[in-house]
Amino acid sequence: MNSIGIQVLNALRGEINDIDYKRYIKQLTYDEVESKSNLAIYRAPNPLIANWVRTKFADKIAHLFEIKTNVKPTVSILIQSTTPVMTQNPMVPQNTERPSGSLLNPSYTFQNFVVGDSNNFAFIAAKNVSEKPGVVYNPLFIYGGVGLGKTHLMQSVGNVMLSHGKTVIYTSVEQFLNDFTRHLSNRTMDRFKDKYRKCDLLLIDDIQFLSNKNQIQEEFFHTFDALRNENKQIIITSDKPPKKIGGLEERLKSRFESGLVADIQPPELETKIEIIKKKCEINRVRLDREVINYVATIIENNTREIEGILSKLNAYSQLMGVDITIEFARNVLKEQLAEKRSDITIDLIMDTVAKELNIKPSEIRSKSRNSNIVYARRIAIYLSRSLTPNSMPQLAQYFGMKDHTAVSHTMKKIQELMKNDEDFRMKVEELSNKVSIATNE
Ligand code: ADP
Ligand code: MG
């Protein structure tokens, strides 16, 4: 009889195409020893396969587990050679049980975190906390949108403290809740308290999920106070600031605001580029500058996409035995963009271009020769032609131009500029992606 982990992969085989199965899923081994009912650990031979499985198949795997066992585990894909970093100091006698599913990602370190204007404040705050835990800001509350590096930053502090032999617990609200319920029904609440109140650092990820869960809010409140009274560090992340979390007790909100609240904003283009370079380095993928810039314009704010894109590029290029040139990258990632570019209209393009370039949509359609407006108009025409099904005569009419030859002239002009001026090309690609994103909002 195969282990449950293998049974799940066999079931997955029926749901995905053969190539994906052979290339990725078949490479995985199930870690029977470390896995638990709520944590399924697989090992992949290299980071690329691991990342690819994480982004493409982890949800499906978790779902198949749920079908077979009624429990939806966290699916963790680790690299074969690395041993998982236990978040409990091995020097501490293990009379309390091991934290469930709380593995820190060893690559989430400060060194691997790219700092830019968008995340500088949160970065410095986390760095200070790692140097003086429990002293400077307690709690540290980091908030921001999906994929902006909150988990990475909080775990960076965790990794520093682990390396100093401290006991670190990393948990989600869900895990905390499950743990609580289990200990409650087993009448082992003292063990629960021991575990959460005796650690040196408690990392609670995505605290917004506490919303409207009264009993667990109460328990968390006491855990929080117990830790803080002992000057043990607490770091919390959320998708919004404490004030904006609905269904949360006032006393918790004020606790959350009592230390330091730091936000992370979406990265600027330059920061995205640096993050891609960093991810290339970590995953040992070689991309030249042009391709890196291109990838930077494709990704939205969610930096999580990067690893998926890198795996995809690398897998294709290995398969076909060719280098990753810009044309190759465009081709491989075409689908990715096509999915986003469904219902784009000229109006949407006008609004986006106007907003990004700080002018009014009406100015784009005016006859002004002001260079900023001419610039915006050209881009708007170019994007309308390449992203919407409108014909040249239709565009001429919309933009108040003489006829379709004027549109065609503008198209040629832009193509020429894009060929010769890389900054310009990046700007156009960035705007084009902003438009695609706007359709999903
Ligand atoms: P969040 O928790 O905010 O949703 P994560 O911390 O999970 O985001 O980050 C998503 C991915 O993007 C991770 O692979 C992370 O390493 C990467 N990432 C995000 N921001 C940065 C950054 N500034 N430097 C390096 N990697 C980053
Ligand atoms: Mg996160």
XYZ file of N, CA and C and ligand atoms in Angstrom, residues 107-108 112-116 119 144-153 205-206 237 264 271 274-275 278-279 302-307, ligand 1:
126
model
N 15.424 30.364 2.971
C 15.899 31.401 2.036
C 15.251 32.753 2.316
N 14.319 32.810 3.266
C 13.750 34.109 3.634
C 14.668 34.789 4.645
N 18.594 38.117 1.385
C 17.842 37.843 0.158
C 16.695 38.815 -0.066
N 16.577 39.805 0.781
C 15.475 40.756 0.652
C 15.968 42.024 -0.023
N 15.324 42.388 -1.111
C 15.735 43.591 -1.836
C 15.026 44.810 -1.245
N 15.817 45.805 -0.892
C 15.242 46.980 -0.251
C 15.054 48.104 -1.262
N 13.887 48.695 -1.258
C 13.609 49.855 -2.107
C 12.717 50.806 -1.324
N 9.615 49.350 0.551
C 9.637 48.452 1.719
C 10.726 48.797 2.737
N 0.437 44.986 4.262
C 0.582 45.313 2.842
C -0.094 44.253 1.991
N -0.152 44.490 0.694
C -0.859 43.591 -0.225
C -0.187 42.233 -0.380
N -0.847 41.377 -1.107
C -0.352 40.010 -1.327
C 0.965 40.020 -2.094
N 1.888 39.198 -1.635
C 3.129 38.994 -2.377
C 4.129 40.126 -2.278
N 3.969 40.987 -1.277
C 4.905 42.116 -1.184
C 6.063 41.855 -0.225
N 6.114 40.649 0.324
C 7.286 40.294 1.132
C 7.080 40.322 2.635
N 5.825 40.315 3.099
C 5.584 40.362 4.540
C 6.095 39.099 5.227
N 5.711 37.958 4.652
C 6.146 36.695 5.246
C 7.671 36.583 5.186
N 8.215 36.986 4.058
C 9.676 36.941 3.907
C 10.365 37.757 5.016
N 9.886 38.963 5.241
C 10.523 39.809 6.260
C 10.380 39.234 7.655
N 1.258 35.071 11.061
C 1.114 35.549 9.687
C -0.369 35.734 9.341
N -0.650 36.804 8.624
C -2.019 37.069 8.127
C -3.063 37.095 9.234
N 1.693 39.989 10.793
C 1.462 40.574 9.464
C -0.028 40.574 9.168
N 4.127 47.968 3.762
C 4.931 47.690 2.565
C 4.081 48.066 1.369
N 12.875 48.197 -8.140
C 12.930 47.186 -7.079
C 12.534 45.819 -7.641
N 15.463 44.334 -9.312
C 16.437 43.795 -8.357
C 15.939 42.488 -7.726
N 14.637 42.422 -7.479
C 14.097 41.186 -6.896
C 14.260 40.032 -7.891
N 17.750 38.874 -7.864
C 18.001 38.093 -6.656
C 17.438 36.679 -6.794
N 16.222 36.590 -7.298
C 15.608 35.271 -7.460
C 16.373 34.434 -8.489
N 2.324 41.573 -7.368
C 2.546 40.366 -6.606
C 3.863 39.699 -7.016
N 4.845 39.856 -6.142
C 6.169 39.357 -6.447
C 6.216 37.837 -6.505
N 5.175 37.218 -5.986
C 5.137 35.758 -5.997
C 5.196 35.178 -7.396
N 4.721 35.947 -8.342
C 4.710 35.450 -9.720
C 6.116 35.188 -10.246
N 7.089 35.883 -9.696
C 8.425 35.831 -10.287
C 8.951 34.410 -10.373
N 8.845 33.695 -9.253
C 9.438 32.371 -9.256
C 8.766 31.447 -10.263
P 3.428 38.270 1.390
O 3.626 37.489 2.642
O 3.482 39.747 1.600
O 2.201 37.870 0.624
P 5.814 36.903 0.593
O 6.704 37.255 1.713
O 5.236 35.544 0.573
O 4.648 37.971 0.429
O 6.614 37.190 -0.763
C 6.272 36.573 -2.001
C 7.529 36.210 -2.764
O 8.182 37.383 -3.206
C 8.543 35.462 -1.939
O 9.190 34.549 -2.782
C 9.514 36.534 -1.493
O 10.812 36.003 -1.277
C 9.491 37.463 -2.682
N 9.732 38.854 -2.313
C 8.813 39.796 -2.019
N 9.404 40.964 -1.746
C 10.723 40.759 -1.885
C 11.883 41.584 -1.754
N 11.783 42.867 -1.423
N 13.098 41.030 -1.983
C 13.198 39.736 -2.325
N 12.162 38.906 -2.467
C 10.939 39.406 -2.260
